[in-house]
CSV table of C-alpha atoms in Angstrom, one decimal:
chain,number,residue,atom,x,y,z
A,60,UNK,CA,-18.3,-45.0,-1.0
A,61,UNK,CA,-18.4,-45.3,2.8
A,62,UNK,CA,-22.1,-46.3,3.0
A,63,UNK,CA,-21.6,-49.1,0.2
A,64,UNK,CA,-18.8,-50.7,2.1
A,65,UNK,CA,-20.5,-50.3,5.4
A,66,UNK,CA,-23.5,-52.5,3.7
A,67,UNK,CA,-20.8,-54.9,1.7
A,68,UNK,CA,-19.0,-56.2,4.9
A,69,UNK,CA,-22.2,-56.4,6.8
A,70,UNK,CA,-23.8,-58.4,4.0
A,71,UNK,CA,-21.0,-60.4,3.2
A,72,UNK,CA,-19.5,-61.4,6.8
A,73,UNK,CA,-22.6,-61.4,8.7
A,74,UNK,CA,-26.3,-61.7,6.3
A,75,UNK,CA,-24.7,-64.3,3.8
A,76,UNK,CA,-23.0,-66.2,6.3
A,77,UNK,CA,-26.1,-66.7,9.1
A,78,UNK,CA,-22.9,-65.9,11.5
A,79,UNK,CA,-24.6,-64.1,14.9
A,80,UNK,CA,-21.6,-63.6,16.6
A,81,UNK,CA,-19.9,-62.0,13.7
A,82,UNK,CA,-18.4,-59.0,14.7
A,83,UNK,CA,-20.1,-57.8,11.8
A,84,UNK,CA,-23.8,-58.1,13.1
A,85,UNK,CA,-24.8,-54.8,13.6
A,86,UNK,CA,-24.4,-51.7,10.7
A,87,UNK,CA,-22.8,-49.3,13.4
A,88,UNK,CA,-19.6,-52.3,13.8
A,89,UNK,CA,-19.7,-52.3,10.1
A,90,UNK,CA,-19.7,-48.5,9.8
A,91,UNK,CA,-16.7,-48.9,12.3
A,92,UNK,CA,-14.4,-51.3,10.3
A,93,UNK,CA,-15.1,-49.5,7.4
A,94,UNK,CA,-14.0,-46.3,8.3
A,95,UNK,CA,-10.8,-47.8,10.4
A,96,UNK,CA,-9.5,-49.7,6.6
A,97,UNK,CA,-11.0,-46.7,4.7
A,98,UNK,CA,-8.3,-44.4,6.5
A,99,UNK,CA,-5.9,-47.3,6.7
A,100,UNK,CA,-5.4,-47.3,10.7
A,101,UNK,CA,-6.0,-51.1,11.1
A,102,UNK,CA,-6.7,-50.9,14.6
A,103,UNK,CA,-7.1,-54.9,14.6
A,104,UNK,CA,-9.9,-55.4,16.8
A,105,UNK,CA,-12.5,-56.3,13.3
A,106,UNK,CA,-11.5,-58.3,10.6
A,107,UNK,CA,-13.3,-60.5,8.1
A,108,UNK,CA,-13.1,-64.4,8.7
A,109,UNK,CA,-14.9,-64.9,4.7
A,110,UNK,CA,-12.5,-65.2,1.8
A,111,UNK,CA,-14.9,-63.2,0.3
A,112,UNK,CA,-15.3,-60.4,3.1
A,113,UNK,CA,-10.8,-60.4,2.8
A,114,UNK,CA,-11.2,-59.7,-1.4
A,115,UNK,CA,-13.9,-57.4,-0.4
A,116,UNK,CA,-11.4,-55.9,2.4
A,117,UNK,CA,-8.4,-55.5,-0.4
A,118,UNK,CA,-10.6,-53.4,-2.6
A,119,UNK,CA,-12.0,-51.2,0.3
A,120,UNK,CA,-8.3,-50.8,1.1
A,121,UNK,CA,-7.3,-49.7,-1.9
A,122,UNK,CA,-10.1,-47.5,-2.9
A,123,UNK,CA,-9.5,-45.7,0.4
A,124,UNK,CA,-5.6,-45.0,-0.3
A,125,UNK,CA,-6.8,-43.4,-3.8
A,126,UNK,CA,-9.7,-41.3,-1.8
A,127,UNK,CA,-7.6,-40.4,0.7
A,128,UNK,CA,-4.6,-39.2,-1.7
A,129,UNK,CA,-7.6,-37.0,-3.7
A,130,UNK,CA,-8.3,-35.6,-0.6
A,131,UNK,CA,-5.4,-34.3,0.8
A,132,UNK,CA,-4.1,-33.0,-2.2
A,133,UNK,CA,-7.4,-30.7,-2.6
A,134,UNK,CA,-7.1,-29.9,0.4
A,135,UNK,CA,-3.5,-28.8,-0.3
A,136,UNK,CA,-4.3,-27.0,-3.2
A,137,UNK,CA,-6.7,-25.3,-1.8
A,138,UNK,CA,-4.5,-24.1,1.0
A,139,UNK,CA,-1.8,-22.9,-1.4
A,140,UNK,CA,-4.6,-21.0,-3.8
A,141,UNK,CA,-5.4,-19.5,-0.3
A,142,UNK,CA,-2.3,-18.1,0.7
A,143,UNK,CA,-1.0,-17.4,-2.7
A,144,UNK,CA,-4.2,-15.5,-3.2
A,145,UNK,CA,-3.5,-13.4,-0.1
A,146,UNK,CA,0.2,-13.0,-0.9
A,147,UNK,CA,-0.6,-11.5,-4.2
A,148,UNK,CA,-3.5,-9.5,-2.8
A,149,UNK,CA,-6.4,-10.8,-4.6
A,150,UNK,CA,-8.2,-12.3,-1.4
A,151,UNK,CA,-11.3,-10.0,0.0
A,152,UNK,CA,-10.8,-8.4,3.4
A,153,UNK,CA,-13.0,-8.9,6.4
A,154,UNK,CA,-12.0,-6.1,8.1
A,155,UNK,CA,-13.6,-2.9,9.6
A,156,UNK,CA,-13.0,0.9,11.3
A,157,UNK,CA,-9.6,0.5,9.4
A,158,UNK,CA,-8.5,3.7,7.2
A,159,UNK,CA,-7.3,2.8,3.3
A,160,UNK,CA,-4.2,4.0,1.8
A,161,UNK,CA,-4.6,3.9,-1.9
A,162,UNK,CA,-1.7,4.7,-4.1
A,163,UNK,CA,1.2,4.1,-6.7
A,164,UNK,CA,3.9,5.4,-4.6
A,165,UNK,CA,5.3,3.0,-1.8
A,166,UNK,CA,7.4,6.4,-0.5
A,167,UNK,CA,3.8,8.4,-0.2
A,168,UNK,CA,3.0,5.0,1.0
A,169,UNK,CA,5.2,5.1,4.3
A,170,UNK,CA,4.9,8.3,4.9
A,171,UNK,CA,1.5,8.0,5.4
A,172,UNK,CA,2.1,4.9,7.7
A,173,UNK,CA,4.4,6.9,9.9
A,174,UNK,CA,1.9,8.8,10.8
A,175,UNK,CA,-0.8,6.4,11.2
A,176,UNK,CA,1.4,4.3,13.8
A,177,UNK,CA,-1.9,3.1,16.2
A,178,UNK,CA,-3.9,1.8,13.2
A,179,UNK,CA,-0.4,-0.3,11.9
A,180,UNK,CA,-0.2,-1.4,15.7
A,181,UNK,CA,-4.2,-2.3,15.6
A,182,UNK,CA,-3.3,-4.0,11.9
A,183,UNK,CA,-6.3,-2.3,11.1
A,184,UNK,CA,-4.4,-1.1,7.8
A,185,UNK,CA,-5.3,-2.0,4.1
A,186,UNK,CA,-3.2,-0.5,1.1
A,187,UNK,CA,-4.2,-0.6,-2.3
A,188,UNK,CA,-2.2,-0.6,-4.9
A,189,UNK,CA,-2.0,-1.6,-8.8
A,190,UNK,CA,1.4,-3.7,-8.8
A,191,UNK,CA,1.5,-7.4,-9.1
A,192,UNK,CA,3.4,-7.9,-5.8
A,193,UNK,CA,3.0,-6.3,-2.4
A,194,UNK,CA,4.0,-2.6,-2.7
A,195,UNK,CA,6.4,-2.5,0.3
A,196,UNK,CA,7.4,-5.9,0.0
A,197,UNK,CA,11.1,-4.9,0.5
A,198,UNK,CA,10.1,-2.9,4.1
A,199,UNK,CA,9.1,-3.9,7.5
A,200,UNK,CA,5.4,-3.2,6.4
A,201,UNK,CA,5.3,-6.3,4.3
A,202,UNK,CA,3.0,-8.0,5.9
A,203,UNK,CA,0.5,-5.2,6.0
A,204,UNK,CA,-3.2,-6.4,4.7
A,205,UNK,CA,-3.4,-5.6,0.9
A,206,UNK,CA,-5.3,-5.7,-2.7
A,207,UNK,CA,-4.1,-5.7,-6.0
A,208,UNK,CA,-5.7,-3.8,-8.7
A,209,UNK,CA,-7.1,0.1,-9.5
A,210,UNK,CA,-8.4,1.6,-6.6
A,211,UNK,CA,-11.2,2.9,-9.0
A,212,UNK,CA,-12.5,-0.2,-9.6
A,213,UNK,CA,-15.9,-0.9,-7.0
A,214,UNK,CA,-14.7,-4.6,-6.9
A,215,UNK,CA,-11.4,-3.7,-5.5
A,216,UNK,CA,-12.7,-1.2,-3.5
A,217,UNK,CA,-15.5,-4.2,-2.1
A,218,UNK,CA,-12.4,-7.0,-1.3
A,219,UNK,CA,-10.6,-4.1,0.9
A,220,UNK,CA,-14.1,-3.1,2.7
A,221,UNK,CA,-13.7,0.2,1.8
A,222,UNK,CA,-17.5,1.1,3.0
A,223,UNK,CA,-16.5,0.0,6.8
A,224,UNK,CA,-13.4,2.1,6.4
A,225,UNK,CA,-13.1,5.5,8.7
A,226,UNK,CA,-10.6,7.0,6.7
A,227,UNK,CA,-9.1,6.8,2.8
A,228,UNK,CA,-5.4,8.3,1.9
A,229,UNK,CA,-5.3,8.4,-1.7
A,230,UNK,CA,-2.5,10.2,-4.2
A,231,UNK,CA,-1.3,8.5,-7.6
A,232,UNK,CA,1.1,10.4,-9.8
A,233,UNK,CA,-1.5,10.7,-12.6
A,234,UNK,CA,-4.1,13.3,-10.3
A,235,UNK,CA,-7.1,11.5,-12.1
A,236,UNK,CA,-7.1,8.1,-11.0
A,237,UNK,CA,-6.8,9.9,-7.5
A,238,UNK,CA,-10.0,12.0,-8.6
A,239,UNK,CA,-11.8,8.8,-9.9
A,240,UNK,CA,-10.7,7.5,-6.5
A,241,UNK,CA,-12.3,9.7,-4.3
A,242,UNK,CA,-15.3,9.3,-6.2
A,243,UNK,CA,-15.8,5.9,-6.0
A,244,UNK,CA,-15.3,6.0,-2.3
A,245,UNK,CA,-17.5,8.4,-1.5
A,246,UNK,CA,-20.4,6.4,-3.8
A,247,UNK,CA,-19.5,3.1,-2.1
A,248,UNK,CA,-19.9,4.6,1.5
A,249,UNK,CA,-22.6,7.0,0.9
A,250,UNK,CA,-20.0,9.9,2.3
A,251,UNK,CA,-19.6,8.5,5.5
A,252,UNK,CA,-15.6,7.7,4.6
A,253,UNK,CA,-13.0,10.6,5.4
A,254,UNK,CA,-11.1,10.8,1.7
A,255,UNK,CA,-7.8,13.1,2.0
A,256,UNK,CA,-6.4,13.1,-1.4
A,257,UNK,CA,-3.4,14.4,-2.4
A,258,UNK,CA,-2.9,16.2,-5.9
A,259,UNK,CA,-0.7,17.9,-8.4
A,260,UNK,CA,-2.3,20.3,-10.3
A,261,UNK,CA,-4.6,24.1,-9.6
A,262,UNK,CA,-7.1,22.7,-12.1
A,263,UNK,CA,-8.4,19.6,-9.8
A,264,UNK,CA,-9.4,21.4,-6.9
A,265,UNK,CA,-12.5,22.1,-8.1
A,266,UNK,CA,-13.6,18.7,-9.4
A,267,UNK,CA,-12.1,17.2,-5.9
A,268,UNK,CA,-14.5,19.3,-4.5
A,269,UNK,CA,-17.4,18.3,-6.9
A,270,UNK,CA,-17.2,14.8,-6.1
A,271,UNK,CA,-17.5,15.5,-1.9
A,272,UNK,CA,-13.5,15.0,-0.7
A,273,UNK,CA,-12.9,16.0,2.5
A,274,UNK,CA,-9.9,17.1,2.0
A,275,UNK,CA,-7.7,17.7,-1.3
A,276,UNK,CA,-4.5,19.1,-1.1
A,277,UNK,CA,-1.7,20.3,-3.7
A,278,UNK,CA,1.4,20.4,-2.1
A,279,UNK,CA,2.3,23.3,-4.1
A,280,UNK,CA,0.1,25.4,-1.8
A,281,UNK,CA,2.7,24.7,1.2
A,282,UNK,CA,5.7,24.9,-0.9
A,283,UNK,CA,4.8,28.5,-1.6
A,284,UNK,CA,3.9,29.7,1.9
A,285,UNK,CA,7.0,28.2,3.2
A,286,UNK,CA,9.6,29.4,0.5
A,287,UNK,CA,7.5,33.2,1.0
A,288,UNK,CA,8.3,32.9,4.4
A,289,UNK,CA,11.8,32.6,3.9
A,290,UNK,CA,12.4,35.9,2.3
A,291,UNK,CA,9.4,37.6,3.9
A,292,UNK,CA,9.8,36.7,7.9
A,293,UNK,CA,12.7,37.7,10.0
A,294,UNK,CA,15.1,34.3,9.9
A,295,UNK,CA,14.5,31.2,8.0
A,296,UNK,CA,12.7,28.6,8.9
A,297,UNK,CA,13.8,25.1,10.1
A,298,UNK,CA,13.4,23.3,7.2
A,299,UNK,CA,15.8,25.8,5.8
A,300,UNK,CA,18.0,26.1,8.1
A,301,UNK,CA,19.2,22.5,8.1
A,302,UNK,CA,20.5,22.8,4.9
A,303,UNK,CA,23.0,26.2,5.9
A,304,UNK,CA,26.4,26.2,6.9
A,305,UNK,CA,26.2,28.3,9.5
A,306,UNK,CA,29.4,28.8,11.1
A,307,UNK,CA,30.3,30.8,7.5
A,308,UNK,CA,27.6,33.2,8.1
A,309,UNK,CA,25.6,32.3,4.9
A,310,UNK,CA,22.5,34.9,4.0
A,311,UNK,CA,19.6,33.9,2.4
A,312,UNK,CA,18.6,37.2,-0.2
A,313,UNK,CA,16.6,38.0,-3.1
A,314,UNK,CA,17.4,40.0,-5.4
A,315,UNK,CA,16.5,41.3,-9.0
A,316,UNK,CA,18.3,39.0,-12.1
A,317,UNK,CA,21.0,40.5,-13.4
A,318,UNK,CA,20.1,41.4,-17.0
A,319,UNK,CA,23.3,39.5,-18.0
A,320,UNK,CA,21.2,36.1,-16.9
A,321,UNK,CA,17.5,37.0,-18.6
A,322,UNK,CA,17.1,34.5,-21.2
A,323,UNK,CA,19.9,31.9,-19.6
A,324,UNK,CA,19.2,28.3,-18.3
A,325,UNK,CA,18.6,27.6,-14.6
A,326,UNK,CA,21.9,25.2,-14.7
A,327,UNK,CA,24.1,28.3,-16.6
A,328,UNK,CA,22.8,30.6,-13.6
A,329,UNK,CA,24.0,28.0,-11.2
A,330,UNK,CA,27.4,27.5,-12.8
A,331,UNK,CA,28.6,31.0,-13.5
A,332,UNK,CA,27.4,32.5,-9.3
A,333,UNK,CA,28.8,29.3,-7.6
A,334,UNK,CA,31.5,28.9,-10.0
A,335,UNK,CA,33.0,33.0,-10.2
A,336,UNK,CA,31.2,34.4,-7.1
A,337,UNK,CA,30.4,31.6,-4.5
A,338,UNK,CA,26.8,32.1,-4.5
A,339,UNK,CA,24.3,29.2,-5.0
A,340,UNK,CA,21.0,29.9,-6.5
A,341,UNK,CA,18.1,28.0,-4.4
A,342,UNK,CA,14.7,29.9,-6.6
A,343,UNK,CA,13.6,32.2,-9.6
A,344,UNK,CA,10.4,34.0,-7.8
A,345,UNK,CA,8.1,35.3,-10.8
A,346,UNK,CA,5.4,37.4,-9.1
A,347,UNK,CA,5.2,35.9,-6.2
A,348,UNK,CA,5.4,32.2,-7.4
A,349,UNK,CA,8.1,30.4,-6.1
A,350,UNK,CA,9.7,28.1,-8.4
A,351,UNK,CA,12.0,26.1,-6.0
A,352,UNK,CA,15.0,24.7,-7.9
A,353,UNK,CA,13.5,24.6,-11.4
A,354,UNK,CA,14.6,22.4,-14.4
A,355,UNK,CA,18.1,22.7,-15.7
A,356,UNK,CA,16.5,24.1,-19.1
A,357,UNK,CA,14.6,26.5,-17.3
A,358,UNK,CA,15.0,30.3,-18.3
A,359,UNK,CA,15.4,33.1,-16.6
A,360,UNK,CA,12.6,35.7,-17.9
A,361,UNK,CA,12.2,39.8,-17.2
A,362,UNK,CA,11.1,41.2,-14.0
A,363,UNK,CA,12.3,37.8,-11.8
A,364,UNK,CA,14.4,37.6,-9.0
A,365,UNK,CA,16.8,35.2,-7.7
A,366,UNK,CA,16.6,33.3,-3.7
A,367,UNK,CA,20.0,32.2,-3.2
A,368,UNK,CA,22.3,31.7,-0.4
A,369,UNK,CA,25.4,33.8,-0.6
A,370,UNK,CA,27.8,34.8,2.1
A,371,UNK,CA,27.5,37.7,4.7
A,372,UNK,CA,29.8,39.8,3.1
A,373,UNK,CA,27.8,39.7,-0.5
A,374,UNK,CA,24.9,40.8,1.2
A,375,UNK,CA,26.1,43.2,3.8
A,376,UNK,CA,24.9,46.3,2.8
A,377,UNK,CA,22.5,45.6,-0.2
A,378,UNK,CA,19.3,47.1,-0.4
A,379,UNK,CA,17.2,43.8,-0.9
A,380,UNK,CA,15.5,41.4,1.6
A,381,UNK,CA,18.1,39.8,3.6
A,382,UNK,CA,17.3,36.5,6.2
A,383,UNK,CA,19.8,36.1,8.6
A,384,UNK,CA,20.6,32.6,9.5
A,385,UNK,CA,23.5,32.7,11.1
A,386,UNK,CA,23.5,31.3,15.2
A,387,UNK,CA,23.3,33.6,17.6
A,388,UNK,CA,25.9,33.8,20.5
């Protein structure tokens, strides 16, 4: 369109007319008007003497309102597909050295970014996650770099650069997507990602293994070592200890279940000590295995025993493991 008025005006004010000192004499002036009433500045310094060059000049005009209105408006739309692409996490990443954190759960989600602080400073941080809207949306990491869709899927995996990733943080509450994962991110990056997965069941650690994680981890296998410490180690520990009243000299003991609560619920254990003797029930330990405040439907089999926090006096003098907590003067 700009080329055919360019050669209109020219033909019309200066090759039609015979005119030589039309303004219009040369195809670079011509090129000049045109663009000037083709963006509707009307500088003023060019305009057509002809009453056929002014018609001519009324349809150039008016063409270039309608060209210029198409423009801006893709333009526009192409702006707003652009950031509502990004908002809702469908836009590809250009990113790299940036570590992934893939996952379902926006609480595993900030833990994770607590402790990855210098890579949230950097903004060299890219979550994945399968909800329609940015996962922590409602937090101060909202504007954190994300994707939307299964972190399983090689295309979602592409748009967040996993391959130029260092490391990958992945844990969703069904362990198989998390397996599926790991998988796929140490295919796309031919192993050279670090994948830390997080799982919840014995029976995956083999197959996390199998597929080359670098590190899987139930976190049933700290739960254990930390509850066994409590009952096997002179004190408690910390995380323990925050949760004691001690200025009422409270004990932490084990001992065997009373044969009047084998076969009772977890919550009718709970009722009956706290209620009749002021003790409250914290664990049922079945060889070893540390079931850490169970389900209220739970029963209480043979050959248990009970970790429960009782007062001084209960436990002076019984013959079971006993855990001081009390301060020390």
């Amino acid at each position: 369109f700009l080329m055919t008025s360019t050669i209109g005006i020219y033909l019309i004010e200066y090759i039609l007319t015979g005119n030589k000192d039309s303004a219009f004499a040369s195809i670079f002036s011509s090129l000049w008007w045109t663009a000037v009433t083709f963006t509707t500045v009307g500088y003023g310094d060019m305009s057509p003497e002809t009453v056929q060059g002014k018609i001519f000049t009324f349809f150039v005009m008016a063409a270039g309102l309608i060209n210029f209105s198409i423009v801006v408006s893709m333009v526009t739309e192409k702006f707003q597909e652009f950031r509502s692409g990004r908002d809702r996490g469908l836009d590809s990443i250009k990113i790299k050295s940036h570590i992934l954190i893939c996952s379902d759960d926006p609480t595993w989600m900030k833990e994770i970014l607590s402790q990855n602080q210098k890579y949230v400073k950097r903004d060299k941080v890219v979550l994945i996650s399968p909800y329609d809207e940015h996962p922590l949306l409602a937090t101060s990491y909202k504007k954190l770099k994300w994707i939307s869709g299964n972190s399983f899927d090689l295309n979602v995996l592409r748009k967040a650069a996993a391959a130029k990733a260092k490391i990958a943080y992945v844990f969703f509450k069904d362990s198989s997507y998390a397996l599926m994962t790991v998988l796929q991110l140490e295919t796309l990056s031919n192993g050279r990602i670090v994948t830390q997965a997080q799982y919840v069941g014995r029976e995956y650690r083999k197959y996390f293994e199998d597929v080359g994680c670098d590190h899987a981890l139930d976190p049933y296998d700290l739960y254990v070592p930390m509850m066994l410490s409590a009952f096997h180690s002179q004190g408690a520990p910390a995380w323990i200890n925050k949760v004691i009243n001690r200025n009422h000299g409270h004990q932490i003991a084990t001992k065997k279940t009373d044969s009047l609560h084998i076969g009772k619920t977890w919550l009718e254990l709970i009722k009956t000590n706290k209620q009749n003797h002021g003790i409250m029930p914290l664990a049922v330990v079945i060889n070893e295995v540390v079931l850490i405040n169970p389900d209220a439907s739970f029963e209480i089999p043979k050959d248990s025993l009970i970790m429960q926090l009782e007062p001084f006096e209960i436990s002076e003098g019984s013959s079971v493991m006993q855990f001081d907590v009390t301060e020390s003067s």
